[in-house]
C-alpha positions in Angstrom: 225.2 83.3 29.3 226.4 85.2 26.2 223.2 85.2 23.9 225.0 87.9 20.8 224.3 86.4 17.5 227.3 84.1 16.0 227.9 82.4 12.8 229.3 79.3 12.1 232.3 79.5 13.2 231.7 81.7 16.4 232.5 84.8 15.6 229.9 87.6 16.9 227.6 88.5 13.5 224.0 90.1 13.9 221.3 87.4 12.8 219.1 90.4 12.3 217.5 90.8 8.7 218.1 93.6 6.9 216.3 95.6 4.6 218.1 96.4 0.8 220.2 99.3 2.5 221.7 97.2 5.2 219.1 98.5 7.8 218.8 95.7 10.4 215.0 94.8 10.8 213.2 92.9 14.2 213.7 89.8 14.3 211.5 87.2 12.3 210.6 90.0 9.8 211.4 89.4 6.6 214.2 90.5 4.7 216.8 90.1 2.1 218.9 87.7 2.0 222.5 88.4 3.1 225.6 88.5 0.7 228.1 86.1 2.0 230.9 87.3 3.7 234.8 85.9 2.4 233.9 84.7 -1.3 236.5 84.6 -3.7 235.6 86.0 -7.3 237.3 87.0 -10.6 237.6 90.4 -10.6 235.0 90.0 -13.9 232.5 88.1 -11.5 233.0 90.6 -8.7 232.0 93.3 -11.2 228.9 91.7 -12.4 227.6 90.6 -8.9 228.0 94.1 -7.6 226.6 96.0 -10.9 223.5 93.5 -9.7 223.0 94.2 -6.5 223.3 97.9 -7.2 220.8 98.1 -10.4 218.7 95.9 -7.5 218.5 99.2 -5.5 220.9 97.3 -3.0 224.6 99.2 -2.7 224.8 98.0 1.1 225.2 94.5 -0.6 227.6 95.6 -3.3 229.9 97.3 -0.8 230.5 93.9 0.7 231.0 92.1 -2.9 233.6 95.0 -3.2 235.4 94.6 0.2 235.5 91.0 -0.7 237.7 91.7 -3.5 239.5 93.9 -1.7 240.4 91.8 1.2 240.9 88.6 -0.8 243.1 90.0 -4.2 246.3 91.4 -4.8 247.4 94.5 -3.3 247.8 96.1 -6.4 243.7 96.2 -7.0 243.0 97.1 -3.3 242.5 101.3 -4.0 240.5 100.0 -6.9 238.1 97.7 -4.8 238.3 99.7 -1.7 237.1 102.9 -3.6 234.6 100.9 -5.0 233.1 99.9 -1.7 232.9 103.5 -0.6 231.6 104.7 -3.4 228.3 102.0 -2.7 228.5 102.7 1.0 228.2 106.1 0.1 225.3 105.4 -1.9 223.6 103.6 1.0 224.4 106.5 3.1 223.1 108.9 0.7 219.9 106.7 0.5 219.4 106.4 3.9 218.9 110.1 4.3 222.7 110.5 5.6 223.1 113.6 3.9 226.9 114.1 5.1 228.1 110.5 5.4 226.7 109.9 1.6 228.2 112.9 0.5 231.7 112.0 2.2 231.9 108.9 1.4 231.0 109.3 -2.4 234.0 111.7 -2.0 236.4 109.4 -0.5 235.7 106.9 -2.6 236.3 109.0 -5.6 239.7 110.2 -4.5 240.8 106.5 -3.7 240.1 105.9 -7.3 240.6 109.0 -9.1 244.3 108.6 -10.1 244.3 104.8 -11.4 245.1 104.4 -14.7 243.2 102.8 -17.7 239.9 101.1 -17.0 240.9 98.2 -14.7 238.4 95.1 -15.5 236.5 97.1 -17.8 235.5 99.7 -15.0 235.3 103.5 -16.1 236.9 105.2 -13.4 236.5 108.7 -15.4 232.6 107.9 -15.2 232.4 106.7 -11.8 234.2 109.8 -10.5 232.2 112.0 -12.0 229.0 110.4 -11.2 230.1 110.3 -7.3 231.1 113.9 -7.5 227.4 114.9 -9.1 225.7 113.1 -6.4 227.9 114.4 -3.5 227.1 118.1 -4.9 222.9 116.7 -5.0 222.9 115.6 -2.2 224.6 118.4 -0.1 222.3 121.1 -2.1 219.3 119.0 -0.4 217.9 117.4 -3.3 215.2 115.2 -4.1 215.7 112.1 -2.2 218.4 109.4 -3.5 216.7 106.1 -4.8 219.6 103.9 -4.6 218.9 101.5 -7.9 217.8 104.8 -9.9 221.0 106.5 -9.2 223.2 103.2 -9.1 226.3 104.1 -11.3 227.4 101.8 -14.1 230.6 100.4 -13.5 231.8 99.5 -17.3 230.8 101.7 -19.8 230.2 105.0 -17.7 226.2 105.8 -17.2 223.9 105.5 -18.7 
């Protein structure tokens, strides 16, 4: 008897809650409520549903708002969205206490998105890359512990 957890449509997916950084939790404890996986959204939705979930403290959530974009758009936006969802897993990493995953995936993310021009959709790139690079540095200097909404970039309009 195969007892994994499945969704609707049978594919294997963890019915475990999780916590706002993705962390699964027992069963039957509370938790917060999943993002929904495959939802379209205008790039200008996708923005303001992630920039929510971060300032919510919940970049775990974000990354999958991101990866939605970047699975369901046009190629052309895919480095964008892609390095977005880095840059938030990183986050959740770095919140976690994953001192060199954060720190490598705030990286990563940062390079995928470093060399795009203008500010797609309104997103500062210049500002998110150098917010990613700051916390990479903090974090590998073993500084004071990462709160994920207090450090949660700002995706238009650099940081603030």
């Amino acid at each position: 008897m195969n007892t994994r957890d499945r969704d609707g449509e049978g594919r294997a997916r963890n019915a475990r809650p999780r916590d706002g950084l993705g962390r699964p939790l027992p069963y039957g404890a509370p938790g917060v409520e999943r993002q929904p996986e495959g939802v379209v959204r205008s790039p200008a939705e996708t923005v303001r549903e992630a920039q929510r979930l971060l300032d919510a403290g919940m970049p775990f959530h974000a990354h999958e708002v991101f990866e939605d974009a970047w699975k369901s758009g046009p190629e052309a936006s895919a480095p964008l969205w892609r390095g977005l969802a880095q840059l938030a897993v990183g986050l959740t990493h770095a919140a976690r206490g994953n001192v060199v995953g954060g720190a490598r995936l705030l990286r990563r993310g940062a390079d995928g998105i470093e060399g795009l021009q203008g500010a797609p959709y309104g997103i500062d790139v210049p500002g998110l890359v150098r917010w990613a690079g700051e916390l990479a540095d903090r974090v590998e200097g073993a500084g004071p512990a990462v709160d994920a909404a207090r450090e949660a970039p700002r995706l238009a309009g650099g940081l603030e």
